[in-house]
Short mmCIF file of C-alpha atoms in Angstrom, two decimals:
data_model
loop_
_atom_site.label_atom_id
_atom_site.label_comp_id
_atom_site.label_asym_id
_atom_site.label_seq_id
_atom_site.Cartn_x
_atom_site.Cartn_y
_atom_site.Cartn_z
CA UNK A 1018 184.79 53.16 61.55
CA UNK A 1019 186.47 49.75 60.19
CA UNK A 1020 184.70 50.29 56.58
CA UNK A 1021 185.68 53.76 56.31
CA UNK A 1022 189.10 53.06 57.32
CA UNK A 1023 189.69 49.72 55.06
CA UNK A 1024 191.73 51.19 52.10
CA UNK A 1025 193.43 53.94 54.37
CA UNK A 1026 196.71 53.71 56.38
CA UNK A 1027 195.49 55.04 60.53
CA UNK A 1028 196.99 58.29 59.82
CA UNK A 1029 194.68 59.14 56.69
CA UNK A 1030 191.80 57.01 58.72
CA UNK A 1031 192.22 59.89 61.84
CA UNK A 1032 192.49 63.01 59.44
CA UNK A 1033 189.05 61.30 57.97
CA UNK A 1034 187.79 61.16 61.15
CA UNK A 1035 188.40 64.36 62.22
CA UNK A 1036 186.95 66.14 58.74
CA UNK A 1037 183.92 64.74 59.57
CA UNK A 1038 183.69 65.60 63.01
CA UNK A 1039 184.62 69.07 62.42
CA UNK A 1040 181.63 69.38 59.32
CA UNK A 1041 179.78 67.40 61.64
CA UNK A 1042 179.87 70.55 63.77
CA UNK A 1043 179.80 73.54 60.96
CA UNK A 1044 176.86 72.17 59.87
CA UNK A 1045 175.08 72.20 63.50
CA UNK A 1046 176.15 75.88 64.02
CA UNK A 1047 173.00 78.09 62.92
CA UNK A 1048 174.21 81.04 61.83
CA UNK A 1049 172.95 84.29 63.15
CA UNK A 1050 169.71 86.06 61.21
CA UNK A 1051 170.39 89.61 60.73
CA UNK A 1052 166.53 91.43 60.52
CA UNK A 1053 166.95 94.88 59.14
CA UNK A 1054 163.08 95.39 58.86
CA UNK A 1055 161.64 95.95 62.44
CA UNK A 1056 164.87 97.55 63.49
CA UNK A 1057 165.68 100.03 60.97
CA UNK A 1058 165.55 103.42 61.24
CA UNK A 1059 163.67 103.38 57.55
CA UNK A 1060 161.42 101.08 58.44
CA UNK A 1061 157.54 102.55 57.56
CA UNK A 1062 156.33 101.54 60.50
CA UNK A 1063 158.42 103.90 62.74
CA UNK A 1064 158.17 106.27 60.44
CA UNK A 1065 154.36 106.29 60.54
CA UNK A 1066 154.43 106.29 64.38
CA UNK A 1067 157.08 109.19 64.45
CA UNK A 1068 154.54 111.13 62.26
CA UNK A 1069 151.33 110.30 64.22
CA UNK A 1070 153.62 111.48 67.57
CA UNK A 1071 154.70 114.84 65.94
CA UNK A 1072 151.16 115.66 64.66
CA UNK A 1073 149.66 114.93 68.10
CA UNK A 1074 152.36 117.39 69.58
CA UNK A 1075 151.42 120.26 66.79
CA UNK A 1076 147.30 119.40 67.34
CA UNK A 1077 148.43 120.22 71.50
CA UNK A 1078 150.10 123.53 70.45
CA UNK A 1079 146.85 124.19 68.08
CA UNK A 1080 144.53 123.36 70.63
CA UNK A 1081 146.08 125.65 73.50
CA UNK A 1082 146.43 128.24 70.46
CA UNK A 1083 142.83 127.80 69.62
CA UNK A 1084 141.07 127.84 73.58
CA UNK A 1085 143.28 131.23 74.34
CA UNK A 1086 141.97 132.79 71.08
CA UNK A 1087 138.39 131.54 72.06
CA UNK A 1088 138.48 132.66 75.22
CA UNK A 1089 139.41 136.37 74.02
CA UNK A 1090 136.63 136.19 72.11
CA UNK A 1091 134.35 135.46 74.84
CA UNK A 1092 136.31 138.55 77.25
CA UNK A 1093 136.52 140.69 74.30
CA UNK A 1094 139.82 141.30 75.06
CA UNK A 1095 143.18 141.17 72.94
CA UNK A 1096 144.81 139.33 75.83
CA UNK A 1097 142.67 137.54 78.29
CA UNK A 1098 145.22 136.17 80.31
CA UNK A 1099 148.90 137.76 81.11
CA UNK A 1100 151.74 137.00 82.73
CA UNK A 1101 153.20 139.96 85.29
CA UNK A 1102 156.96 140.60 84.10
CA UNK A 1103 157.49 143.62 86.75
CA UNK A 1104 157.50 144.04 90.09
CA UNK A 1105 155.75 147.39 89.67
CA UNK A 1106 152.20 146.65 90.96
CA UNK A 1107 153.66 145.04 93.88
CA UNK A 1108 152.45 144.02 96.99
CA UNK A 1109 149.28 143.16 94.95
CA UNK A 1110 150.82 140.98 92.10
CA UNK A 1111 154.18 139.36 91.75
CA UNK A 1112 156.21 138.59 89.26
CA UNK A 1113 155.16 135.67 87.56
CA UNK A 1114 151.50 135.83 88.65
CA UNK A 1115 149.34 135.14 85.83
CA UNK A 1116 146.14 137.53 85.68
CA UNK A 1117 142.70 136.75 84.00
CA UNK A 1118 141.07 139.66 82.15
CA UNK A 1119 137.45 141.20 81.28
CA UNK A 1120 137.08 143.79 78.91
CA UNK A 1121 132.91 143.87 78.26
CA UNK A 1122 132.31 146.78 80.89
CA UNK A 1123 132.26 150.30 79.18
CA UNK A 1124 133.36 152.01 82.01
CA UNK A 1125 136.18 150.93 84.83
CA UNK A 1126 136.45 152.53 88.20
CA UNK A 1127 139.25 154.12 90.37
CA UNK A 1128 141.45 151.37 91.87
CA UNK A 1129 140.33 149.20 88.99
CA UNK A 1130 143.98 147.11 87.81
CA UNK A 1131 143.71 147.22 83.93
CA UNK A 1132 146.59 146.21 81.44
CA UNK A 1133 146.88 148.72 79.01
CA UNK A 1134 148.63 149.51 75.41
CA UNK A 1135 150.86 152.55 74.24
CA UNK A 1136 150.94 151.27 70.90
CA UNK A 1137 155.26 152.60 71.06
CA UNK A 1138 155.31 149.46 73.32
CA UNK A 1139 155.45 145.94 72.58
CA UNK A 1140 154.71 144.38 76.21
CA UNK A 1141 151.18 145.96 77.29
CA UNK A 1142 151.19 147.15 81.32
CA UNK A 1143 149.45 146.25 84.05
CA UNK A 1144 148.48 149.55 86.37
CA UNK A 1145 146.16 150.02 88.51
CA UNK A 1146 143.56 153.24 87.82
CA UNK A 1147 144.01 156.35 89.90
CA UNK A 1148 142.27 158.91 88.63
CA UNK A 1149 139.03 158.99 85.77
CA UNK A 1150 136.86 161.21 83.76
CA UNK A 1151 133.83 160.35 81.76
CA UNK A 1152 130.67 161.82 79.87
CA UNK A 1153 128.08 160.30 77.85
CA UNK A 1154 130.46 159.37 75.13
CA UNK A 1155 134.23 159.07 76.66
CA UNK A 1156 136.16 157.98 80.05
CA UNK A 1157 139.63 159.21 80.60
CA UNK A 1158 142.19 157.60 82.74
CA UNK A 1159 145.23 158.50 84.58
CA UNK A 1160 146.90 155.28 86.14
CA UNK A 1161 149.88 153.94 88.30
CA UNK A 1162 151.80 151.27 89.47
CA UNK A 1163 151.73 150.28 93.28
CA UNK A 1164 155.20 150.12 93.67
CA UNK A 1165 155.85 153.19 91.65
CA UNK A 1166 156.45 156.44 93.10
CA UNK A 1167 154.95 158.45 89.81
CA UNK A 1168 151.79 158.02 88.04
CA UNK A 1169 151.99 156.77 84.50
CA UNK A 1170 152.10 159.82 82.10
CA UNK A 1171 155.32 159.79 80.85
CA UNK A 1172 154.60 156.19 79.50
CA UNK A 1173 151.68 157.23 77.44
CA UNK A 1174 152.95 158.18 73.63
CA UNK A 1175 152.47 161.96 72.26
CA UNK A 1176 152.51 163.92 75.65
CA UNK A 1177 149.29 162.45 76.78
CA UNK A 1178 148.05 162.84 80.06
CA UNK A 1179 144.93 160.14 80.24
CA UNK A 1180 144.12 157.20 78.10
CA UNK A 1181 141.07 156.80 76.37
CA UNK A 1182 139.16 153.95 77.75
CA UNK A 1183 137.85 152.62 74.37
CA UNK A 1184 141.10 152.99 72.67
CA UNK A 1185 143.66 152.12 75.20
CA UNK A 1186 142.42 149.54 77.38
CA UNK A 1187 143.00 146.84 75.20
CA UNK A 1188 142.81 143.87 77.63
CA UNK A 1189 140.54 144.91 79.95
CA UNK A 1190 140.24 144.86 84.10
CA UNK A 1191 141.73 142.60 85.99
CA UNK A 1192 139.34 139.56 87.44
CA UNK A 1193 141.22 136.98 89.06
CA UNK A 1194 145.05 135.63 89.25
CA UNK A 1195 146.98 132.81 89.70
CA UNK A 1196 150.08 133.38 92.10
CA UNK A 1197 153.51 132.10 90.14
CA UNK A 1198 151.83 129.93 87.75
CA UNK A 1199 153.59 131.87 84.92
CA UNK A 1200 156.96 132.43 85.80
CA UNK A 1201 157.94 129.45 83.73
CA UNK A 1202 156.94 132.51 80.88
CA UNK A 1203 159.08 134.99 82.08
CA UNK A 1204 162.20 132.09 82.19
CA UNK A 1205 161.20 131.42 78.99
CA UNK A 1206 161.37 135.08 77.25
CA UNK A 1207 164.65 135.49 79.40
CA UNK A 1208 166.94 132.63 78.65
CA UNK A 1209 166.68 131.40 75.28
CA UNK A 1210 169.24 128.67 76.23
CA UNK A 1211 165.89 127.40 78.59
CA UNK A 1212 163.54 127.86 75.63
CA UNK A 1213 165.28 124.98 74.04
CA UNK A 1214 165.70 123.22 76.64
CA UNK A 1215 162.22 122.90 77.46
CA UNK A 1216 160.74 122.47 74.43
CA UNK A 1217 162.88 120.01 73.94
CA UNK A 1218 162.20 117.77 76.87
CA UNK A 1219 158.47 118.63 76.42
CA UNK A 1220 158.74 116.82 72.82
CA UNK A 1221 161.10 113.97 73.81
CA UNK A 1222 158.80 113.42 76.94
CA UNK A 1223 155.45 113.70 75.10
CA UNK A 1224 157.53 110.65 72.66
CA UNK A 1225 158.45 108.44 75.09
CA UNK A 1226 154.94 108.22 76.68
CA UNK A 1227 153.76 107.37 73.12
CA UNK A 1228 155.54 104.01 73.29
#
């Protein structure tokens, strides 16, 4: 202090003084490190993680895609699993109720439940057989819904009374179901508003377990 001071009136020693005390302190501040890399939205890392997430969610939809096609194969059926959107073959099925199909017999039998196509329809139906005919070479069917009071005939295209087994019955008997499993479906094909929804919280959900 007295050899810093020695050519200085007090007042210039204290102003000294205090200069150095305050750089003393500037220089012991560290200032803060700003690191763009790791916590960038551009950084390659994230990026490649996003991708690898995304690609695991498309290789789920492929799979699912893949099994259901597979397993039509093996049923020999166009659909081997539906979803009932009606309540027309009620008490038996329910809304919602998902149904497994078989389609390798040649020939069904009265009270038989087969889903059908009109071909003027985009939704196939789910009826139960009432009535059949058959030779050597064809089997006609007349069917109905459970909870309908008319057989089917005016739902078959070009004043048809039967189907044709062969050409008709394009997803086959009915095997087994699962009660309500599938109504998320039928919320699905009704609300779009949902759709998003839960696709949407599928994919964020199916992210966040990924980190």
């Amino acid at each position: 202090m007295v050899n810093l001071c020695y050519n200085y009136s007090w007042k210039h020693c204290l102003l000294h003084v205090m200069a150095s005390e305050a750089q003393k302190e500037a220089s012991s501040v560290t200032a803060p490190v700003v690191v763009r890399g790791n916590a960038g939205y551009l950084n390659p890392k994230r990026i490649r993680k996003s991708l690898t997430q995304l690609l695991s969610v498309c290789m789920m939809f492929v799979s699912g895609y893949m099994m259901y096609q597979s397993a039509g194969v093996i049923a020999n059926s166009a659909s081997p699993a539906v979803v009932v959107l009606s309540g027309s073959m009620e008490p038996a099925f329910q809304r919602g109720d998902i149904l497994f199909l078989w389609n390798n017999e040649r020939n069904v039998n009265i009270g038989d439940v087969v889903v059908y196509d009109t071909g003027s329809r985009t939704i196939p139906i789910v009826h139960r057989v009432v009535h059949e005919h058959h030779n050597a070479n064809k089997q006609l069917l007349l069917t109905k819904g459970d909870n309908n009071e008319r057989n089917d005939i005016g739902l078959y295209e070009n004043g048809r009374i039967y189907l044709d087994r062969q050409r008709d019955i394009t997803g086959g008997v009915v095997k087994g179901y699962v009660p309500k499993l599938g109504y998320i479906t039928i919320l699905l094909a009704e609300n779009p508003k949902f759709k998003i929804l839960f696709l949407g919280g599928m994919l964020l959900l199916h992210l966040m377990s990924g980190d």
